[in-house]
Short mmCIF file of C-alpha atoms in Angstrom, two decimals:
data_model
loop_
_atom_site.label_atom_id
_atom_site.label_comp_id
_atom_site.label_asym_id
_atom_site.label_seq_id
_atom_site.Cartn_x
_atom_site.Cartn_y
_atom_site.Cartn_z
CA MET A 1 119.95 54.74 167.21
CA SER A 2 123.07 53.07 168.59
CA LYS A 3 121.05 49.67 168.78
CA SER A 4 119.18 49.99 165.86
CA ARG A 5 121.96 50.85 163.71
CA GLU A 6 125.43 48.50 164.31
CA ARG A 7 128.24 47.57 162.16
CA ASN A 8 128.86 43.43 162.00
CA ALA A 9 132.06 42.97 162.15
CA GLU A 10 131.84 39.10 160.67
CA GLY A 11 130.15 39.99 157.19
CA ASN A 12 130.46 43.41 156.67
CA LYS A 13 126.69 44.15 157.33
CA PHE A 14 124.90 46.93 158.86
CA VAL A 15 122.41 45.86 160.88
CA VAL A 16 119.08 47.92 160.96
CA GLY A 17 116.72 47.11 163.54
CA LYS A 18 116.03 43.12 162.63
CA VAL A 19 116.78 43.53 159.12
CA GLN A 20 120.77 42.71 157.62
CA TYR A 21 121.64 45.34 154.61
CA GLY A 22 125.35 44.99 153.32
CA ALA A 23 128.39 43.07 151.82
CA THR A 24 129.78 40.06 152.79
CA SER A 25 133.42 40.02 152.76
CA ASP A 26 133.61 38.43 148.51
CA GLY A 27 131.99 42.09 147.45
CA SER A 28 128.48 40.25 146.92
CA GLN A 29 124.78 42.13 148.55
CA PHE A 30 122.63 40.71 149.80
CA PHE A 31 119.48 41.64 151.64
CA ASP A 32 118.34 39.58 154.64
CA ARG A 33 115.32 40.03 156.59
CA HIS A 34 114.74 37.41 159.85
CA VAL A 35 111.76 35.50 160.00
CA SER A 36 109.86 36.51 162.72
CA GLN A 37 105.86 38.10 162.58
CA PHE A 38 104.47 41.01 161.38
CA GLN A 39 103.72 42.60 164.35
CA GLU A 40 107.50 43.12 166.09
CA THR A 41 108.96 44.00 162.61
CA GLN A 42 109.75 47.51 163.78
CA ILE A 43 112.22 49.53 160.70
CA ASP A 44 112.70 52.72 162.20
CA PHE A 45 112.38 56.31 159.16
CA ILE A 46 115.90 55.73 158.23
CA SER A 47 116.05 52.41 157.52
CA ILE A 48 113.29 52.18 154.88
CA GLN A 49 115.11 55.90 153.60
CA LEU A 50 118.57 54.05 153.18
CA ILE A 51 116.63 51.65 151.73
CA PHE A 52 114.54 53.53 149.06
CA HIS A 53 117.54 55.36 147.67
CA ARG A 54 119.49 52.41 147.19
CA TYR A 55 117.56 51.18 144.93
CA ARG A 56 116.66 54.29 143.28
CA PHE A 57 120.21 54.18 142.21
CA LEU A 58 120.10 50.78 141.07
CA LEU A 59 116.63 51.37 139.03
CA ALA A 60 118.31 55.14 137.58
CA PHE A 61 121.30 52.80 136.05
CA ALA A 62 119.78 50.50 134.48
CA GLU A 63 117.41 52.85 132.88
CA SER A 64 120.74 55.44 131.39
CA PHE A 65 122.09 51.86 130.07
CA SER A 66 119.09 51.00 128.48
CA GLN A 67 118.86 54.91 126.61
CA ILE A 68 122.92 54.47 125.98
CA GLN A 69 121.47 51.33 124.18
CA LEU A 70 118.53 52.65 121.85
CA LYS A 71 121.11 55.52 120.75
CA ALA A 72 123.35 52.81 119.56
CA ALA A 73 120.66 51.17 117.79
CA MET A 74 118.92 54.06 116.15
CA GLN A 75 121.80 55.79 115.19
CA PRO A 76 122.51 55.22 111.09
CA SER A 77 125.40 53.47 110.15
CA LYS A 78 127.71 55.38 108.21
CA LYS A 79 127.43 54.63 104.81
CA LYS A 80 130.62 52.40 103.31
CA THR A 81 133.34 53.68 101.59
CA ILE A 82 135.19 51.79 98.91
CA SER A 83 137.80 52.18 96.70
CA VAL A 84 137.79 50.78 93.67
CA LYS A 85 141.35 50.89 92.37
CA ASP A 86 142.01 49.66 96.06
CA LYS A 87 139.50 46.29 95.14
CA LEU A 88 142.03 45.90 91.32
CA ASN A 89 143.81 43.09 90.34
CA GLY A 90 145.11 43.07 87.17
CA ASN A 91 141.46 43.75 84.75
CA GLU A 92 139.53 42.77 87.13
CA ILE A 93 137.29 44.89 89.95
CA ASP A 94 136.25 42.33 93.19
CA LEU A 95 132.84 44.33 94.65
CA SER A 96 132.05 41.13 95.63
CA LEU A 97 130.32 40.00 99.47
CA LEU A 98 130.16 43.84 100.77
CA GLU A 99 126.30 43.93 101.67
CA LEU A 100 126.56 47.37 98.70
CA THR A 101 122.64 48.73 97.59
CA ASP A 102 124.29 51.07 95.48
CA VAL A 103 127.08 50.90 92.74
CA PRO A 104 129.23 53.37 93.07
CA VAL A 105 129.79 54.19 88.77
CA LYS A 106 131.62 57.18 88.61
CA GLU A 107 134.87 55.64 90.39
CA LEU A 108 133.77 52.72 87.91
CA ALA A 109 134.06 55.02 85.15
CA SER A 110 137.23 56.34 86.48
CA VAL A 111 139.04 52.92 85.69
CA THR A 112 138.67 51.87 83.06
CA ARG A 113 141.92 49.39 82.96
CA GLY A 114 139.23 47.14 84.54
CA THR A 115 136.29 45.28 81.68
CA ILE A 116 135.78 42.48 84.77
CA LEU A 117 133.22 43.41 87.29
CA ASP A 118 131.86 41.43 90.34
CA LEU A 119 128.96 42.70 92.10
CA SER A 120 127.27 39.16 93.34
CA ASN A 121 126.54 37.94 97.08
CA ASN A 122 125.24 41.96 97.38
CA LYS A 123 122.33 44.32 98.46
CA LEU A 124 121.27 45.43 95.00
CA ILE A 125 117.72 46.08 94.29
CA THR A 126 118.39 48.03 90.91
CA LEU A 127 121.32 49.69 88.90
CA SER A 128 121.70 53.63 88.06
CA ILE A 129 120.81 54.82 85.06
CA SER A 130 124.41 55.77 84.43
CA PHE A 131 125.63 52.40 85.23
CA PRO A 132 124.99 51.56 80.71
CA THR A 133 127.80 54.85 81.13
CA LEU A 134 130.33 52.05 81.73
CA THR A 135 130.93 51.01 78.12
CA HIS A 136 134.40 49.58 78.85
CA LEU A 137 133.11 46.44 81.09
CA MET A 138 133.51 43.44 78.89
CA LYS A 139 132.23 40.77 81.69
CA ILE A 140 129.90 41.62 85.00
CA ASP A 141 128.29 39.46 87.98
CA LEU A 142 125.23 40.36 89.42
CA SER A 143 124.52 37.36 90.95
CA LYS A 144 123.00 36.85 94.06
CA ASN A 145 121.51 40.06 94.05
CA LYS A 146 117.67 41.21 94.39
CA LEU A 147 117.83 42.55 91.19
CA LYS A 148 114.48 43.58 90.18
CA GLU A 149 115.33 45.48 86.63
CA LEU A 150 117.66 47.11 84.66
CA PRO A 151 117.56 49.99 83.56
CA LEU A 152 116.49 51.40 80.05
CA ASN A 153 119.20 51.88 78.25
CA PHE A 154 120.98 49.32 79.84
CA GLY A 155 121.91 47.29 75.78
CA ASP A 156 124.42 50.59 75.53
CA LEU A 157 127.05 48.13 76.92
CA ARG A 158 127.64 47.01 73.50
CA ASN A 159 131.10 45.23 74.60
CA LEU A 160 129.48 43.71 77.12
CA ARG A 161 130.75 39.02 76.09
CA HIS A 162 129.34 37.50 79.76
CA LEU A 163 126.22 38.69 81.59
CA ASP A 164 125.57 36.69 84.94
CA LEU A 165 121.84 37.43 86.25
CA TYR A 166 121.36 34.40 88.26
CA SER A 167 119.31 34.38 91.50
CA ASN A 168 117.61 37.81 91.07
CA GLU A 169 114.11 38.70 91.05
CA LEU A 170 114.52 39.55 87.66
CA GLN A 171 110.90 38.86 85.17
CA ARG A 172 111.62 41.16 82.30
CA LEU A 173 114.36 42.51 80.55
CA PRO A 174 114.58 46.06 79.01
CA VAL A 175 114.13 46.59 74.97
CA SER A 176 117.61 47.78 74.51
CA PHE A 177 119.12 44.08 75.69
CA HIS A 178 118.67 43.74 71.54
CA GLN A 179 122.14 45.90 70.97
CA LEU A 180 123.52 43.88 73.17
CA LYS A 181 125.45 41.68 69.18
CA GLU A 182 129.01 40.80 71.17
CA LEU A 183 126.96 39.07 74.15
CA ARG A 184 128.64 35.03 74.28
CA TRP A 185 126.89 33.89 77.43
CA LEU A 186 123.50 34.29 79.95
CA ASP A 187 122.88 32.94 83.09
CA LEU A 188 119.13 33.74 83.87
CA LYS A 189 118.59 30.90 86.74
CA ASN A 190 116.71 31.50 89.71
CA ASN A 191 114.53 34.39 88.61
CA PRO A 192 111.29 34.32 88.12
CA LEU A 193 111.09 35.43 84.47
CA VAL A 194 108.05 36.06 81.89
CA SER A 195 107.61 32.33 80.49
CA THR A 196 108.42 33.71 76.91
CA LEU A 197 111.92 35.10 78.44
CA ALA A 198 112.46 31.57 80.54
CA GLU A 199 111.78 29.35 77.44
CA ALA A 200 114.48 31.24 75.44
CA ALA A 201 116.63 31.79 78.72
CA GLY A 202 116.83 27.81 79.32
CA ASP A 203 118.86 26.85 82.56
CA CYS A 204 121.50 27.04 81.62
CA LEU A 205 123.97 23.81 83.27
CA ASP A 206 126.80 24.14 81.16
CA GLN A 207 128.87 26.87 78.87
CA LYS A 208 127.18 26.13 75.40
CA GLY A 209 123.76 26.13 77.79
CA CYS A 210 124.50 30.09 79.03
CA GLN A 211 126.15 30.59 74.98
CA GLU A 212 122.92 29.32 73.46
CA ALA A 213 120.89 31.22 76.40
CA ALA A 214 122.54 34.86 75.42
CA LYS A 215 121.79 34.16 71.79
CA LYS A 216 118.46 33.79 71.63
CA VAL A 217 117.47 35.99 74.67
CA VAL A 218 119.42 38.23 72.19
CA LYS A 219 117.60 37.29 69.66
CA LEU A 220 114.03 37.82 70.97
CA MET A 221 114.32 40.59 72.27
CA THR A 222 115.42 41.60 68.56
CA VAL A 223 112.18 40.48 67.91
CA VAL A 224 110.60 42.02 70.25
CA HIS A 225 111.82 45.06 69.03
CA ALA A 226 111.23 45.21 65.86
CA GLU A 227 107.64 44.69 66.92
CA LEU A 228 107.94 47.24 68.84
CA GLU A 229 109.12 49.60 66.40
CA LYS A 230 106.41 48.19 63.43
CA LYS A 231 104.07 48.85 66.49
CA ARG A 232 105.06 52.89 67.05
CA LEU A 233 105.60 53.68 63.16
CA LYS A 234 102.10 52.45 62.98
CA GLU A 235 101.24 54.39 64.89
CA VAL A 236 102.92 57.05 63.34
CA GLU A 237 101.17 56.59 60.47
CA GLU A 238 97.59 56.42 61.80
CA THR A 239 98.24 59.89 63.59
CA LYS A 240 99.79 61.83 60.15
CA THR A 241 96.99 60.28 58.67
CA HIS A 242 93.81 61.67 61.29
CA GLN A 243 95.97 64.17 60.39
CA MET A 244 96.03 64.58 57.19
CA ALA A 245 92.11 64.17 57.00
CA GLN A 246 91.77 66.30 59.94
CA LYS A 247 93.60 69.09 57.76
CA GLN A 248 91.43 68.37 54.30
CA GLU A 249 88.16 68.80 56.41
CA GLU A 250 89.93 72.21 57.26
CA ASP A 251 90.38 72.72 53.77
CA ARG A 252 87.20 71.77 52.58
CA ALA A 253 85.11 74.07 55.71
CA LYS A 254 87.26 77.28 54.34
CA GLU A 255 86.74 76.48 50.39
CA ARG A 256 82.50 76.35 51.78
CA ALA A 257 83.50 79.19 53.78
CA ARG A 258 85.01 81.29 50.98
CA GLN A 259 82.63 80.14 48.30
CA GLU A 260 80.13 81.51 50.82
CA LYS A 261 81.63 84.48 50.77
CA LYS A 262 82.11 84.88 47.09
CA ALA A 263 78.20 84.14 47.25
CA GLU A 264 77.09 86.96 49.04
CA LYS A 265 79.96 89.03 47.47
CA ASP A 266 78.04 88.44 43.86
CA LYS A 267 74.54 88.86 45.44
CA ARG A 268 75.51 92.18 46.68
CA LYS A 269 76.77 93.40 43.72
CA ALA A 270 74.07 92.31 42.19
CA GLU A 271 72.04 94.05 43.99
CA ALA A 272 74.46 97.17 43.91
CA ALA A 273 74.03 96.89 39.36
CA LYS A 274 70.20 96.94 39.61
CA GLN A 275 70.10 99.94 42.23
CA GLN A 276 72.55 102.08 39.41
CA ALA A 277 70.60 100.56 36.19
CA ALA A 278 67.23 101.92 38.21
CA ILE A 279 69.13 105.42 38.92
CA HIS A 280 70.06 105.70 35.12
CA GLN A 281 66.57 104.75 33.72
CA ALA A 282 65.66 107.74 36.33
CA ALA A 283 67.98 109.96 34.92
CA ASN A 284 67.51 110.01 31.25
CA ASN A 285 63.80 110.12 31.64
CA LYS A 286 63.99 113.00 33.39
CA PRO A 287 62.53 116.25 31.68
CA THR A 288 65.01 118.64 29.80
CA VAL A 289 62.89 122.26 30.72
CA ASN A 290 64.92 123.75 33.12
CA HIS A 291 68.63 123.58 31.80
CA VAL A 292 71.85 124.13 34.38
CA LYS A 293 73.79 126.72 32.37
CA THR A 294 71.94 129.40 29.94
CA GLU A 295 73.91 130.99 26.40
CA GLY A 296 73.03 134.10 28.16
CA ALA A 297 74.87 133.25 30.89
CA LYS A 298 77.38 131.09 29.31
CA ASN A 299 78.38 135.02 27.46
CA GLU A 300 78.27 136.78 30.02
CA LYS A 301 81.30 134.60 31.59
CA LYS A 302 83.52 134.98 28.41
CA GLY A 303 82.75 139.31 28.84
CA ASP A 304 84.13 138.74 32.34
CA ARG A 305 87.45 137.21 31.38
CA GLN A 306 87.66 139.42 28.61
CA GLN A 307 87.40 142.26 30.08
CA LYS A 308 90.02 141.01 33.19
CA LYS A 309 92.81 140.23 30.06
CA MET A 310 91.70 144.28 28.59
CA LYS A 311 92.21 145.51 32.11
CA PRO A 312 96.32 147.00 32.40
CA LYS A 313 98.55 145.51 34.96
CA VAL A 314 99.77 148.10 37.51
CA ALA A 315 103.28 148.82 37.92
CA GLY A 316 104.71 148.62 41.33
CA PRO A 317 107.55 150.78 42.81
CA SER A 318 110.97 150.45 41.55
CA PHE A 319 113.64 149.76 43.32
CA PHE A 320 115.28 153.69 42.89
CA ALA A 321 111.84 154.79 43.89
CA LYS A 322 112.14 152.65 47.12
CA PHE A 323 115.66 153.86 48.16
CA PHE A 324 114.54 157.20 47.49
CA MET A 325 111.62 157.41 50.06
CA LEU A 326 113.82 155.57 52.71
CA LEU A 327 115.78 158.19 52.01
CA LEU A 328 113.35 161.45 52.62
CA ARG A 329 112.07 159.38 55.44
CA LEU A 330 115.45 159.33 57.32
CA ILE A 331 116.17 163.32 56.69
CA ILE A 332 112.61 164.23 57.42
CA LEU A 333 113.56 162.19 61.52
CA ALA A 334 116.91 163.58 61.25
CA GLY A 335 115.61 167.11 61.32
CA VAL A 336 112.36 166.63 63.36
CA THR A 337 115.29 165.18 66.19
CA MET A 338 117.51 167.96 65.47
CA ALA A 339 114.43 170.28 66.25
CA VAL A 340 113.15 168.99 69.34
CA VAL A 341 117.09 169.41 70.67
CA TYR A 342 117.27 172.83 69.67
CA ALA A 343 113.48 173.36 70.84
CA LEU A 344 114.83 172.11 74.48
CA ASN A 345 118.13 174.20 74.97
CA TRP A 346 116.99 177.02 73.05
CA GLU A 347 118.67 180.23 75.15
CA GLY A 348 118.55 183.42 73.97
CA PRO A 349 117.26 185.83 71.07
CA LEU A 350 116.57 183.88 67.71
CA THR A 351 120.05 184.64 65.84
CA LEU A 352 122.39 182.57 64.17
CA ASP A 353 124.84 182.89 66.52
CA ASN A 354 122.68 181.82 69.36
CA ALA A 355 121.74 178.91 67.34
CA GLY A 356 125.78 177.43 67.10
CA LYS A 357 126.00 178.20 70.82
CA VAL A 358 122.76 175.92 71.24
CA ALA A 359 124.41 173.20 68.71
CA HIS A 360 127.64 173.67 71.00
CA ARG A 361 126.31 173.00 73.82
CA SER A 362 124.50 170.23 72.69
CA LEU A 363 127.02 168.39 71.72
CA ASP A 364 128.98 168.86 75.04
CA LYS A 365 126.16 167.95 77.00
CA ALA A 366 125.84 164.55 74.31
CA LYS A 367 129.57 163.98 74.87
CA GLY A 368 129.50 164.68 78.97
CA TYR A 369 126.45 162.06 78.52
CA GLY A 370 128.35 159.75 76.38
CA LEU A 371 131.76 159.54 78.23
CA GLU A 372 129.07 158.88 81.87
CA VAL A 373 128.14 156.25 80.41
CA TYR A 374 131.71 154.55 79.14
CA ASP A 375 132.70 155.68 82.58
CA TRP A 376 129.94 153.12 84.08
CA ALA A 377 130.17 150.45 81.30
CA SER A 378 134.14 150.28 81.69
CA PRO A 379 134.44 148.94 84.54
CA HIS A 380 131.68 145.69 83.71
CA LEU A 381 133.47 145.83 80.00
CA GLN A 382 136.88 145.25 81.94
CA THR A 383 134.90 142.10 83.76
CA ILE A 384 133.82 140.27 80.71
CA LYS A 385 137.38 141.06 78.76
CA GLY A 386 138.65 139.63 81.42
CA GLN A 387 136.22 136.55 81.61
CA TRP A 388 136.33 136.65 77.50
CA LYS A 389 140.25 135.63 78.58
CA HIS A 390 139.64 133.59 81.44
CA LEU A 391 137.56 131.01 79.00
CA SER A 392 139.71 131.74 76.22
CA ARG A 393 142.25 130.97 78.03
CA PHE A 394 140.75 127.94 79.95
CA VAL A 395 139.74 126.27 75.82
CA ALA A 396 143.50 126.76 75.01
CA GLU A 397 144.57 124.76 77.64
CA ASN A 398 141.57 121.72 77.81
CA GLY A 399 140.16 122.13 74.83
CA ARG A 400 140.97 118.71 73.73
CA ASP A 401 140.20 117.29 76.89
CA VAL A 402 136.67 118.96 77.05
CA VAL A 403 136.32 117.90 73.65
CA ASN A 404 137.62 114.37 74.47
CA VAL A 405 135.05 113.86 78.12
CA ALA A 406 132.02 115.16 76.06
CA TRP A 407 133.07 112.99 72.88
CA ASP A 408 133.17 110.03 75.87
CA ARG A 409 130.36 111.07 77.32
CA THR A 410 127.92 111.54 73.61
CA VAL A 411 129.08 107.75 72.60
CA HIS A 412 128.60 106.65 76.44
CA TYR A 413 124.57 107.79 75.99
CA ALA A 414 124.67 106.66 72.57
CA LYS A 415 125.04 103.26 73.42
CA ILE A 416 122.85 103.27 76.30
CA ALA A 417 120.60 104.90 74.22
CA HIS A 418 121.25 102.66 71.66
CA GLN A 419 120.02 99.37 73.98
CA GLN A 420 117.00 100.81 75.18
CA PHE A 421 116.11 101.46 72.01
CA TRP A 422 116.82 97.94 70.81
CA GLU A 423 114.90 96.62 73.83
CA THR A 424 111.68 98.87 73.72
CA TRP A 425 111.59 98.40 69.76
CA PRO A 426 110.31 95.51 69.63
CA ILE A 427 107.88 95.93 72.00
CA VAL A 428 106.47 99.48 70.08
CA HIS A 429 106.82 97.21 67.02
CA GLN A 430 104.66 94.65 68.08
CA ARG A 431 101.99 97.07 69.74
CA ILE A 432 102.32 99.45 67.17
CA PHE A 433 101.31 96.31 65.16
CA GLU A 434 98.38 94.93 67.19
CA VAL A 435 97.03 98.77 66.49
CA LEU A 436 96.76 98.41 63.46
CA ASN A 437 95.59 94.77 63.24
CA LEU A 438 93.08 96.76 65.37
CA THR A 439 92.88 99.61 63.53
CA GLY A 440 92.68 97.01 60.06
CA ASP A 441 90.07 94.93 61.41
CA THR A 442 87.44 97.65 63.12
CA ALA A 443 87.18 99.52 59.75
CA ILE A 444 86.95 96.29 58.01
CA ARG A 445 83.76 95.33 60.12
CA TYR A 446 82.24 98.87 59.99
CA TRP A 447 83.33 98.61 55.79
CA ARG A 448 81.20 95.28 56.01
CA ILE A 449 78.48 97.01 57.64
CA VAL A 450 78.69 99.70 55.40
CA CYS A 451 78.17 97.86 52.45
CA ARG A 452 75.70 95.69 54.43
CA ASP A 453 73.35 98.28 55.40
CA VAL A 454 73.75 101.36 53.19
CA PRO A 455 72.21 100.08 49.94
CA ILE A 456 68.86 99.61 51.89
CA TYR A 457 68.96 103.74 53.37
CA TYR A 458 70.51 104.40 49.22
CA GLY A 459 66.73 102.45 48.29
CA GLU A 460 64.84 104.98 50.51
CA LEU A 461 66.92 108.11 48.92
CA LEU A 462 65.97 107.28 46.08
CA ASP A 463 62.14 106.72 46.12
CA LYS A 464 62.25 110.20 48.72
CA VAL A 465 64.38 111.95 45.49
CA SER A 466 61.39 110.92 43.08
CA HIS A 467 59.21 111.24 44.71
CA LEU A 468 60.04 114.83 45.12
CA PHE A 469 60.75 114.87 41.61
CA HIS A 470 57.51 113.90 40.50
CA GLY A 471 55.68 115.61 42.20
CA THR A 472 57.35 118.97 41.60
CA GLN A 473 57.10 117.72 37.66
CA SER A 474 53.27 116.88 38.76
CA GLN A 475 53.19 120.78 39.88
CA ALA A 476 54.95 122.47 37.02
CA GLY A 477 52.51 121.25 34.69
CA ASN A 478 49.48 122.17 36.59
CA ARG A 479 50.54 125.41 36.72
CA SER A 480 51.58 125.46 32.95
#
């Protein structure tokens, strides 16, 4: 083992068998294999394990380094925070060359002193719909961005006088552009504009060309707006005409339905009139042999009424008679009671003295019964009297508080009841209205059925009555 693994003092190397692995004097690693025949190369297990561990460490280090680089590449970049106030110089706000993708509208709205805004050389693709709220801006530079469209309400920037849209990706402008009446300078070069808009915008090679571009573009957008407004008004007019025609058609349909309903009603009335005429004709042809009331029957009824009038009225008992009868009944009741008492308590011979003794004895017993009742009831009466005094004292001391509490409770529950009533009343009212409507519709439907079907059954009934009447008349003729 000592022979196969030795340190070389000259080069600071490890010699394992015929393999040298280590570091030179200047620190650089090397791996040198002696040229020998493959059969004579003998590397023991320890040397192979040492080489494997060294290379595994290098591979792990390379893998961790690549993962760190990948995480750094995948980590999203933080959004840049820009202080608009720091970019303000006089009345100009310079936000150019900042690689912006969104316009800080809120921050710009707070700086109303800045009327000139430079957003050139950024990465703007669209402008937010809140951007036209910056109505204090008079000059905007949006050149060298990637704008594909402007917000539809861009015309709200009514104070805008200078607009630079050089080198963007615009094809059209919003119709609201016609509202920029104060616009005096416009540059639309290097934009894939439609032919009409490109012709109006021109080349804008100098100040005069840009001024002419502003006038012509605003004029063109005014014409476009007028055409669109005319088209919209025409569509509105066509819609109104269509609605009026539809309404007239509905009115005509309703009128036809009403006329048909009226004709059906007149027809039913005519049929009912014919039936009534037939009934009257049948009644006029009825013989006058059988009278409902004869003269004798009338005279008999008159006699009965006269007899009833001639009968004398029987007067009832007077007040004094009623009072006397009541008093007599009380006296009889008292006498019967005394007789019963005497019969129950009688002892000894039937004499007047013995009757007095019986009366005294009965009175003594009654007094004893009265005293017993009083002794039995007096504790209860004292308890009731004490409770009554306590209740009276409580009411006298706390009556006002009790009344106030009761009033507050009453008011509270009254408010709750009032609130619940107004919450439930619309529902109840709607349900009642629905029930009434349903009942009314049902009644009208059945009434229509009755009006439609009754004349048929009435005609059948009239035929049967006429048949019975004529049959009875023929039988009476045969008998006579």
